[in-house]
Coordinates of C-alpha atoms and ligand atoms in Angstrom, one line a residue:
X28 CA 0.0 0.0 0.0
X29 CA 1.2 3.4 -0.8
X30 CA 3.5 2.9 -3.8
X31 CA 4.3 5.9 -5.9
X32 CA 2.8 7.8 -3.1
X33 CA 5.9 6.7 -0.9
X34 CA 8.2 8.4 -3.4
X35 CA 6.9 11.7 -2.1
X36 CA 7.1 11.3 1.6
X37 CA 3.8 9.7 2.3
X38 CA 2.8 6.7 4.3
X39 CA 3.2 3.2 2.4
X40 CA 3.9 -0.5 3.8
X41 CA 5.0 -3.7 2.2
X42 CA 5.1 -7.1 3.2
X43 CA 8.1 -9.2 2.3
X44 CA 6.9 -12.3 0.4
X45 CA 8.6 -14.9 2.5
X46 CA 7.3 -18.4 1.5
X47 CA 9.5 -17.3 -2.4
X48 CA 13.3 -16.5 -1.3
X49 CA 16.3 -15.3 -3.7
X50 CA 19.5 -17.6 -3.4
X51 CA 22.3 -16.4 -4.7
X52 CA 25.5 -18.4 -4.2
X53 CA 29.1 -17.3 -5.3
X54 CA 31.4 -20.1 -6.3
X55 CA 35.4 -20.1 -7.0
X56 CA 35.6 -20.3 -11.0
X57 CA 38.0 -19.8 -13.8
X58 CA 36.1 -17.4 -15.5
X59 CA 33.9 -14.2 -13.9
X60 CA 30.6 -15.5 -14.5
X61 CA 27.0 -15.5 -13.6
X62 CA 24.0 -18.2 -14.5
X63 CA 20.5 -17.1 -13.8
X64 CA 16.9 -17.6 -15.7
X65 CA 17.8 -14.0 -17.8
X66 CA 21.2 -14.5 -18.5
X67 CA 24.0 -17.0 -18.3
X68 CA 27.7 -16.1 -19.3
X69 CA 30.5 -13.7 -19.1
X70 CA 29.6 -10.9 -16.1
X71 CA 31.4 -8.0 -18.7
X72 CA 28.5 -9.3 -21.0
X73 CA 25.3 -8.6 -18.7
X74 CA 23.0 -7.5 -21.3
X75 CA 21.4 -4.0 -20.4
X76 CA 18.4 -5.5 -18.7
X77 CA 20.5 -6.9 -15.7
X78 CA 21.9 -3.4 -16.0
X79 CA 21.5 -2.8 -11.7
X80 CA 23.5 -6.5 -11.1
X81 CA 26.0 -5.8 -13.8
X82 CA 26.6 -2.3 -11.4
X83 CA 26.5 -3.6 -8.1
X84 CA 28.8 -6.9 -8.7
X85 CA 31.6 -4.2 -10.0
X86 CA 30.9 -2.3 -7.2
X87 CA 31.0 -5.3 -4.7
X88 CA 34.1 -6.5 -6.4
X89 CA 36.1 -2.8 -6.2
X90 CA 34.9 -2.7 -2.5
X91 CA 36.6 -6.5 -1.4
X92 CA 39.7 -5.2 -3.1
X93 CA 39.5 -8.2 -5.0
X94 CA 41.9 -8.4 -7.8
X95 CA 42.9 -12.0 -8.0
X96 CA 39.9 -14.1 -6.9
X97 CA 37.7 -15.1 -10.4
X98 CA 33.8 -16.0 -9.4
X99 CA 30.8 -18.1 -10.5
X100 CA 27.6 -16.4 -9.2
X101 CA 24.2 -17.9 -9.6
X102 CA 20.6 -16.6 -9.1
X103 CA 17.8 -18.5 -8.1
X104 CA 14.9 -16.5 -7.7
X105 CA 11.1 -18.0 -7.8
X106 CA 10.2 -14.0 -8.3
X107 CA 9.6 -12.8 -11.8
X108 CA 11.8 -9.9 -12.5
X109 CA 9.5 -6.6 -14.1
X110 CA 6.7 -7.1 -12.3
X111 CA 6.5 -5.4 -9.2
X112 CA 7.6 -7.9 -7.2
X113 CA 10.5 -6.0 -5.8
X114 CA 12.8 -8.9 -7.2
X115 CA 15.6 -6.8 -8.5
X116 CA 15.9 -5.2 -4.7
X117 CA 15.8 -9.0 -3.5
X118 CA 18.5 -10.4 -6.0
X119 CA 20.9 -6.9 -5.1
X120 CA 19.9 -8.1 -1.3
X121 CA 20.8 -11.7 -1.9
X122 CA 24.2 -10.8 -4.0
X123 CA 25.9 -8.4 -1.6
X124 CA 24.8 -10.8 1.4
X125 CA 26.7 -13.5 -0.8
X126 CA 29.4 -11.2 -1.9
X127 CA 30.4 -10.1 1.8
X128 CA 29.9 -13.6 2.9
X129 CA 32.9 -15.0 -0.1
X130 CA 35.0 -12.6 1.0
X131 CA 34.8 -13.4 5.0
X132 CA 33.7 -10.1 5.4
X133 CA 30.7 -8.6 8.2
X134 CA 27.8 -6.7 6.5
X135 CA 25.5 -4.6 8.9
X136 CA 21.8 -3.7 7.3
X137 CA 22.9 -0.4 6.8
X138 CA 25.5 -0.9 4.3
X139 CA 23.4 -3.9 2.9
X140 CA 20.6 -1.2 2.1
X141 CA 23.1 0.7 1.0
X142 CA 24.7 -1.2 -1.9
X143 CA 20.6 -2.5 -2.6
X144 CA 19.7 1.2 -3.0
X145 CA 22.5 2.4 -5.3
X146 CA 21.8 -0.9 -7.7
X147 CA 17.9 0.1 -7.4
X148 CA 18.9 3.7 -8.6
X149 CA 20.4 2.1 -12.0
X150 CA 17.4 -0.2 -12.3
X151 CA 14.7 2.3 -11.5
X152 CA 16.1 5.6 -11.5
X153 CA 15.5 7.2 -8.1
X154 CA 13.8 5.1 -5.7
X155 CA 12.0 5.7 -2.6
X156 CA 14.0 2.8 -0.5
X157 CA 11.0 0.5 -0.2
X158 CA 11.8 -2.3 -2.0
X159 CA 15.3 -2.3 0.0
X160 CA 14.3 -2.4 3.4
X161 CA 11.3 -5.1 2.7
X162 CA 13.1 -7.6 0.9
X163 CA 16.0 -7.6 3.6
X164 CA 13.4 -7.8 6.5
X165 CA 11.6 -10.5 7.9
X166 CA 9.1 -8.0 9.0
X167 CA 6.6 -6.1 6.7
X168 CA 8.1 -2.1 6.7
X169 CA 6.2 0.7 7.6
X170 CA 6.7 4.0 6.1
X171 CA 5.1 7.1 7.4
X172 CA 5.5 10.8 7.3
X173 CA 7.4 11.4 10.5
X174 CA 9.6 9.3 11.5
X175 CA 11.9 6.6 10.2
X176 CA 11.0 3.6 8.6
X177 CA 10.1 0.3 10.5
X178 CA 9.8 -3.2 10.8
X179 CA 6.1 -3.9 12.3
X180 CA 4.4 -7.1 13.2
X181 CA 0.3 -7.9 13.1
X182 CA -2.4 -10.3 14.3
X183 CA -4.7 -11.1 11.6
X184 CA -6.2 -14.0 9.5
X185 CA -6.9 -14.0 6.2
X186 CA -4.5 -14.4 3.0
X187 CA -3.0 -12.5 0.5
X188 CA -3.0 -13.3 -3.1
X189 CA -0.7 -12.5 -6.3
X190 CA -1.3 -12.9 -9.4
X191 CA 1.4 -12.3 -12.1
X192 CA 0.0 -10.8 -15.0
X193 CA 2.8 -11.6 -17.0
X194 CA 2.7 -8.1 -18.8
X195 CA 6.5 -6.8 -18.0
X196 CA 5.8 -4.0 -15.7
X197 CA 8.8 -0.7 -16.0
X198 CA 9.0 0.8 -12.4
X199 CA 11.3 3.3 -13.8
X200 CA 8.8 4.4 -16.2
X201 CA 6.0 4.6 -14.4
X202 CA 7.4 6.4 -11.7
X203 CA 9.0 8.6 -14.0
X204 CA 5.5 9.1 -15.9
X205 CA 3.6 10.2 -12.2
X206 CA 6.5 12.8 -12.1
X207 CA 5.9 14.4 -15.2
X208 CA 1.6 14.1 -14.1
X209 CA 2.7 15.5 -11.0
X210 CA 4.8 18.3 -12.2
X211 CA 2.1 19.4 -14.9
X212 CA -0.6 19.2 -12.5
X213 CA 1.0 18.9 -8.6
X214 CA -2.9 20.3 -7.4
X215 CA -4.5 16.9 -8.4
X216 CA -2.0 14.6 -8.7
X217 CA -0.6 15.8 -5.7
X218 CA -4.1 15.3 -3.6
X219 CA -4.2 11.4 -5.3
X220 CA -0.7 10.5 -3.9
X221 CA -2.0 12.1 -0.9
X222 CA -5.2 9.5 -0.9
X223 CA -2.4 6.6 -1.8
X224 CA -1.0 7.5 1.9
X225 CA -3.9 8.2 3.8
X226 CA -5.4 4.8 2.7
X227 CA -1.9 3.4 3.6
X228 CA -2.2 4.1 7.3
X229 CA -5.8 3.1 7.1
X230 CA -5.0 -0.3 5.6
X231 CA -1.9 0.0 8.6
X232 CA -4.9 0.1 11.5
X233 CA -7.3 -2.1 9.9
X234 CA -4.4 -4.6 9.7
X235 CA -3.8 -4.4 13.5
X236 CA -7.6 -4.7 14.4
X237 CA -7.8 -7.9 12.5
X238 CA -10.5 -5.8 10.1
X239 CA -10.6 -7.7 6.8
X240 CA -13.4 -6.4 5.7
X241 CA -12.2 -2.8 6.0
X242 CA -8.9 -3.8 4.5
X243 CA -10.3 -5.2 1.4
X244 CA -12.1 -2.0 0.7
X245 CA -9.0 0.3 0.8
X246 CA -7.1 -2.0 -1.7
X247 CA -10.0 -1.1 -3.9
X248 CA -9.7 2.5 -3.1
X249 CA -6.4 2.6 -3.3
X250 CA -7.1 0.7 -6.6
X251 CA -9.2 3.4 -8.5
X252 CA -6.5 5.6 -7.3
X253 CA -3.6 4.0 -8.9
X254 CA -6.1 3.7 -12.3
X255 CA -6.2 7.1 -12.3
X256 CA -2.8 8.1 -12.1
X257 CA -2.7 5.6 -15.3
X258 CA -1.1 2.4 -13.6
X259 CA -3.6 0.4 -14.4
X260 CA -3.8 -2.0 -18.1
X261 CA -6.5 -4.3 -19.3
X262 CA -4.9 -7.2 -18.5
X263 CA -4.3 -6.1 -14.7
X264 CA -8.1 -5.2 -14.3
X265 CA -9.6 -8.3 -15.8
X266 CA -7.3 -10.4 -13.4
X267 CA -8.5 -7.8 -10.4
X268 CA -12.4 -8.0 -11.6
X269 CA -11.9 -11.6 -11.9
X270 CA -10.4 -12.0 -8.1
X271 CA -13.5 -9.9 -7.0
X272 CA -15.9 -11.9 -8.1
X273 CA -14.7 -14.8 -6.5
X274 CA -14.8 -13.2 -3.3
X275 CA -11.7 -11.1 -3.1
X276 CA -12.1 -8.6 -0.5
X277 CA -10.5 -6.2 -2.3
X278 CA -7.9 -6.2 -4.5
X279 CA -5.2 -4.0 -6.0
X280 CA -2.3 -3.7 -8.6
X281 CA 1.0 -4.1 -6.5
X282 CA 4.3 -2.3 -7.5
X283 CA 5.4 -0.2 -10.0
X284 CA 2.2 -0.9 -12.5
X285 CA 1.3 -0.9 -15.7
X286 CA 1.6 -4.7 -15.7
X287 CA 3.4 -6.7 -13.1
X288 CA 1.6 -8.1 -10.2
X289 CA -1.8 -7.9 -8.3
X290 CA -2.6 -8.5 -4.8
X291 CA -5.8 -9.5 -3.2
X292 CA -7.0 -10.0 -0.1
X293 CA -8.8 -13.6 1.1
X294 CA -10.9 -14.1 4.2
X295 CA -9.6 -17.9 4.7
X296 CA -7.8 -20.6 2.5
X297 CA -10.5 -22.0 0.7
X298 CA -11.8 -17.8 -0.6
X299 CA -7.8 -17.5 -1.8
X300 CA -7.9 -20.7 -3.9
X301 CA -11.4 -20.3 -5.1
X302 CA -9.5 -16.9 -5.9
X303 CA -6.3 -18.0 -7.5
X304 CA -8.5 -20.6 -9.7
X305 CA -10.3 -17.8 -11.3
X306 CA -7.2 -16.0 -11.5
X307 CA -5.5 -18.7 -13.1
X308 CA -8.7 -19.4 -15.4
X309 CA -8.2 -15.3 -16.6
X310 CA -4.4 -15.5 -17.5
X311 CA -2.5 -15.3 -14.4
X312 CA 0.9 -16.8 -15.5
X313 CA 1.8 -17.5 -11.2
X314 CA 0.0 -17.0 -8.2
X315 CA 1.3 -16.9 -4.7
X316 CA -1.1 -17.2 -1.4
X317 CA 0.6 -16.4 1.6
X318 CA -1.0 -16.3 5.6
X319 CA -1.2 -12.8 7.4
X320 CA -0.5 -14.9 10.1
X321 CA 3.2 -15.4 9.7
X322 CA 3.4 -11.9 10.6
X323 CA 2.4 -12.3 14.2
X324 CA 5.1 -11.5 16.5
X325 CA 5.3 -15.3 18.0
X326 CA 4.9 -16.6 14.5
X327 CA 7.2 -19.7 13.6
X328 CA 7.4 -19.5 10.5
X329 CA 10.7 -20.2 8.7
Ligands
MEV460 C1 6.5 2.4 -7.4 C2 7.4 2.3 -6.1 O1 6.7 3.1 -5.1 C3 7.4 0.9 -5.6 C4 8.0 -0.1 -6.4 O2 7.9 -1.4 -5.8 C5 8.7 2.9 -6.4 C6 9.5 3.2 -5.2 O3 9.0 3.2 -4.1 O4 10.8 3.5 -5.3

């Protein structure tokens, strides 16, 4: 809740999507390498698209000093990349934490949001910091107005649900199209991003009274909000129309926009599969349904 509006100072949170982790391990090699799903070969050869890794592993490499050691480094990552998803913050996250760990050397959070925020600035031009901090905590993040980010923790059923819409979604593009809306017209756009926080720190205290119900009707809110500031593309809204009539309880596009993801919000188990079959049935190319519950302080999950 809150993207785009978080790039201008007002509330957000995200949840970090812990049942789908990034592993990235750095072998000893001949040659410098990397092998993921996008690309597989020469690191010097990192096609444009893998432009923020290509960055960060020179970067990482200056900072060991390393000028002897040669390095295989491969990417697993059960996140689609362009969609949202915060998977380029995640694979930066899961690289330096690799990186640091090759080298024998300690990494604080800090500098590990650190070196994830300067390879998000080459993937999406300038970023608010979000997608850094959630994918490195085990905690969903809480951004407001006033003070400093944090990690929070809730007590709440229900279940989220993702759909992939499998239409590549460009973060830096939409972010820098709000801009230009904003700039041209700062009165209106500037009262929507507005509406994009103030429904953030209602979805915040809804989430803490356990109040699905209320929940699932800001997503929507925040939905119509995000259409408006021309996010939204047929392919997102069938999948979100399609999610509400099988009992969502509200449901939204997630990220950047203009593609990429949707998230909706399930009462129980049985409401999020009856909602990922009709998601599935109207295109999704993945889903993922995930517990609030693993965000209670005492949860166990691992
Ligand atoms: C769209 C945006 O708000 C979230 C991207 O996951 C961009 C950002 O916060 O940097």
């Amino acid at each position: 809740m809150g993207e785009h509006a978080v790039v201008y100072g007002y509330p957000a949170f995200a949840i970090p999507l812990l049942s789908t982790p990034v592993i990235v391990k750095i072998k000893q090699s001949e040659n410098n390498s990397l092998i993921s799903k996008y690309y597989a070969g020469k690191i010097e050869q990192i096609p444009d698209s893998l432009a923020g890794v290509k960055f960060l592993i020179g970067l990482l490499d200056k900072e060991m000093n390393n000028n002897h050691v040669n390095y295989t480094i491969s990417i697993d990552s059960g996140l689609p990349i362009e969609r949202g998803m915060g998977s380029s913050a995640a694979i930066a996250c899961a690289i330096t934490r690799a990186f640091f760990d090759f080298f024998d050397q300690k990494l604080d959070h800090q500098t590990l949001l650190n070196y994830v925020n300067k390879s998000e600035t080459v993937t999406h031009g300038k970023a608010s910091g979000l997608d850094a901090l959630t994918v490195s905590s085990e905690y969903p993040i809480k951004f407001s107005k006033d003070e400093a980010p944090k990690a929070f923790t809730f007590n709440s059923e229900g279940f989220i649900v993702i759909a992939d819409s499998g239409v590549k979604g460009k973060t830096k593009e939409t972010v820098a199209d709000v801009r230009k809306m904003y700039d041209e017209n700062t009165k209106v756009i500037g009262a929507y991003l507005k509406q994009l926080g103030d429904y953030a720190t209602d979805a915040n205290k809804y989430l803490n009274q356990g109040n699905l119900k209320q929940l699932g009707l800001v997503f929507s809110l925040a939905n119509e909000i995000l259409t408006k500031l021309n996010l939204a593309i047929p392919k997102t809204d069938k999948l979100i129309d399609a999610a509400n009539l099988a009992g969502s309880l509200g449901s939204k596009i997630t990220g950047g926009g203009r593609g990429g993801c949707i998230i909706c919000l399930a009462r129980n188990l049985t409401n999020a599969q009856m909602i990922q079959k009709a998601l599935i049935k109207n295109g999704a190319e993945q889903t993922w349904i995930q517990p609030l519950s693993i965000y209670a302080e005492d949860s166990d999950f691992d």
